[in-house]
Coordinates of C-alpha atoms in Angstrom, one line a residue:
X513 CA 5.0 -40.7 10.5
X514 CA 8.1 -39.7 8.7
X515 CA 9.7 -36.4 9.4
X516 CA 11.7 -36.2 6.4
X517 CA 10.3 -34.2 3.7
X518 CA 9.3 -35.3 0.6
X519 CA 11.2 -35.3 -2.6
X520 CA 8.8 -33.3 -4.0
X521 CA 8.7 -30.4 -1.5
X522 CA 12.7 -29.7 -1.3
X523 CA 13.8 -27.2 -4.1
X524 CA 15.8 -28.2 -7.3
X525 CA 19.5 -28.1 -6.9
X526 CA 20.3 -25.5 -9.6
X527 CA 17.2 -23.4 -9.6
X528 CA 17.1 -19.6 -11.2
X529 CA 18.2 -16.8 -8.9
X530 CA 15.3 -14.5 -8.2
X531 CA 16.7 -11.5 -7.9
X532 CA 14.7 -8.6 -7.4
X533 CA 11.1 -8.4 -7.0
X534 CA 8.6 -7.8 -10.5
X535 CA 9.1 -4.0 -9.1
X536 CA 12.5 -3.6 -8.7
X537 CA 13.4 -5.6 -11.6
X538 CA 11.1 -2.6 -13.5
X539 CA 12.8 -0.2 -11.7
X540 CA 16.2 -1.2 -12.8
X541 CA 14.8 -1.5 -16.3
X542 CA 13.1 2.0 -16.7
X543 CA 16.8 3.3 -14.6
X544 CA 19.0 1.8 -17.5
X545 CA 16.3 3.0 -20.3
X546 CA 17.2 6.1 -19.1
X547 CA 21.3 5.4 -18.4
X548 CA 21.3 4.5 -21.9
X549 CA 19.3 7.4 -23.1
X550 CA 21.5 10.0 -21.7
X551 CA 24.7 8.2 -23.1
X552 CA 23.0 8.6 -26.5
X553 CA 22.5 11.5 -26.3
X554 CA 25.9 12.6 -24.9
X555 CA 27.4 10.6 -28.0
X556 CA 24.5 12.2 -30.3
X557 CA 26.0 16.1 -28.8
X558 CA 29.3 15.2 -29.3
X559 CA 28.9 13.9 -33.2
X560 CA 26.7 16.9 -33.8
X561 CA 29.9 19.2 -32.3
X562 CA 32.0 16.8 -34.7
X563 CA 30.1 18.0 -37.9
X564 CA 27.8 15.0 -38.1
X565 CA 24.7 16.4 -40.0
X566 CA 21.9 17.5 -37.8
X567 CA 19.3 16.4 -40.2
X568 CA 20.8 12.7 -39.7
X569 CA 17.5 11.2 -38.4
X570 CA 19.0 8.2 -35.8
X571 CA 20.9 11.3 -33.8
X572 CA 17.5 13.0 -33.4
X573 CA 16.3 12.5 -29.3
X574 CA 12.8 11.3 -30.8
X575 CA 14.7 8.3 -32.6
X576 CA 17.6 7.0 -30.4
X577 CA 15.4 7.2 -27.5
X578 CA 12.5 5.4 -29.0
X579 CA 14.8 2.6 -30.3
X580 CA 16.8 2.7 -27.2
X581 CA 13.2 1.9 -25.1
X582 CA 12.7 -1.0 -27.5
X583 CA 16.4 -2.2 -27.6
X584 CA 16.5 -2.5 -23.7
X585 CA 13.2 -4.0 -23.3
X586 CA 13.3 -6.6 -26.5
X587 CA 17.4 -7.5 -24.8
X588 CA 15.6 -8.2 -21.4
X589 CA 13.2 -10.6 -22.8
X590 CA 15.5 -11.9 -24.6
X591 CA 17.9 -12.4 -21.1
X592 CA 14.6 -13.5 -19.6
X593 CA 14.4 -16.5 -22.0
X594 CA 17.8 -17.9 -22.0
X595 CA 18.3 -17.6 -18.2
X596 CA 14.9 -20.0 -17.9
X597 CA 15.9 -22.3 -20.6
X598 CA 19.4 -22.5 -21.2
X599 CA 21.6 -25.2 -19.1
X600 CA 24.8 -22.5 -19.1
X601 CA 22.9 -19.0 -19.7
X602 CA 26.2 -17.1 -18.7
X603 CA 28.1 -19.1 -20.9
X604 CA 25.7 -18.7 -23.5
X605 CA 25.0 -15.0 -23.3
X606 CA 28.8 -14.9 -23.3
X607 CA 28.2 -15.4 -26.9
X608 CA 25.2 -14.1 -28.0
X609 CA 25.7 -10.6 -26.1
X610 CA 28.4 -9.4 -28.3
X611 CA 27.0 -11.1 -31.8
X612 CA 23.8 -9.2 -31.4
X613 CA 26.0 -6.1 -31.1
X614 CA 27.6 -6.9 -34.0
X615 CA 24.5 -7.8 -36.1
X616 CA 23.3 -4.5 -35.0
X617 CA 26.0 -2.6 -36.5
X618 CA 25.8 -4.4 -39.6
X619 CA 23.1 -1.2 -41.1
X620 CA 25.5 1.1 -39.8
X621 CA 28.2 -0.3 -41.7
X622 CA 26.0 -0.4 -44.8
X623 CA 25.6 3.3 -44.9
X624 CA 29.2 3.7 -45.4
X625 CA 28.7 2.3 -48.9
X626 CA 24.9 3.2 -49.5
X627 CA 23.2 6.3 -49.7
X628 CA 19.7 4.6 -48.5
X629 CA 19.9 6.9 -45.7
X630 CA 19.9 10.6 -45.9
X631 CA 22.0 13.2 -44.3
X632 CA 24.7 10.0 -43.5
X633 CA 27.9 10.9 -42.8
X634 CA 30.8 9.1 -40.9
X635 CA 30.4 11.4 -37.9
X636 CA 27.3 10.5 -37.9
X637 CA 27.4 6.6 -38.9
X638 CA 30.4 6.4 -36.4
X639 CA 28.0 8.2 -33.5
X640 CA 25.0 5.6 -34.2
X641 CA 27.3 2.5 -34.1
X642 CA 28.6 3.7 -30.5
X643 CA 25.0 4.3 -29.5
X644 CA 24.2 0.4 -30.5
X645 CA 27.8 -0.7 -27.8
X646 CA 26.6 2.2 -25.4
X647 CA 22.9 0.8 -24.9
X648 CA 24.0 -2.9 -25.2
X649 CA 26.5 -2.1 -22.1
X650 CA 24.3 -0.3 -20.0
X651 CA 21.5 -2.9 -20.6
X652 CA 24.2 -5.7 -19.8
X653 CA 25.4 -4.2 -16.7
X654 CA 21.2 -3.9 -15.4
X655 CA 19.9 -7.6 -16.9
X656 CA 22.7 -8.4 -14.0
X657 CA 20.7 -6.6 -11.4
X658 CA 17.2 -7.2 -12.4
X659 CA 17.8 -10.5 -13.9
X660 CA 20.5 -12.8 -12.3
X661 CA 22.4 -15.7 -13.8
X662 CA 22.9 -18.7 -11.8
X663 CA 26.5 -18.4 -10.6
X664 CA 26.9 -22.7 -12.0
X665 CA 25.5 -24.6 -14.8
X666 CA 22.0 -26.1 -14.2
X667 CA 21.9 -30.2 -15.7

């Protein structure tokens, strides 16, 4: 009788990290909902005190918070799926973090030249496009606690 163990019971060389439990992991989720809803609506006070237009819908509480829920949740499914499947997820999230952000901000630049959206001014515009950075860094900064990358490649 061999006291070795099998191939098949030892642990893959590169396997995920797995980080917090399913609770903690919503815990740090719900905490950075909320992070990022209070840095919205610091940035929405501040445009507001800038002259931004109060009837500028995305710096309404109802709005930035409901699209900050679904930003933060859609982001960690989308962490979820390229730290299980991608060979380099840091490398690759590298790269797709901050070309999301910018993708994001590509409405917010079209107001500048459109009047599609009502009550859009630059204070405004300007407010909205530093919500988009504020929720993507705060999201970033808790995908690292609630979801970790492996610290090497897997091949």
């Amino acid at each position: 009788m061999s006291t070795t163990p099998s191939s098949a019971a030892t642990a893959p060389a590169q396997s995920i990290p797995s980080g917090p439990g399913r609770a903690a992991a919503t815990g740090w989720l719900i905490g950075g909902i909320v992070a990022a809803s209070i840095a919205n609506a610091l940035i929405a006070l501040i445009a507001l005190a800038a002259g931004a237009s109060e009837d500028f819908q995305p710096l309404q509480p109802g709005a930035y918070v409901s699209f900050t829920v679904l930003g933060v949740l859609i982001g960690a499914a989308g962490w979820a799926v390229v730290r299980r499947r991608s060979a380099d997820p840091r490398t690759l999230l590298a790269r797709l973090v901050p070309a999301v952000v910018i993708v994001s901000l590509v409405p917010d630049l079209a107001m500048f030249v459109s009047d599609y959206k009502p009550h859009a001014d630059a204070a405004g515009i300007i407010a909205l496009m530093l919500m988009h950075v504020a929720v993507a860094a705060v999201a970033v900064a808790v995908y690292r606690r609630a979801l970790p990358l492996n610290d090497t490649p897997r091949g």
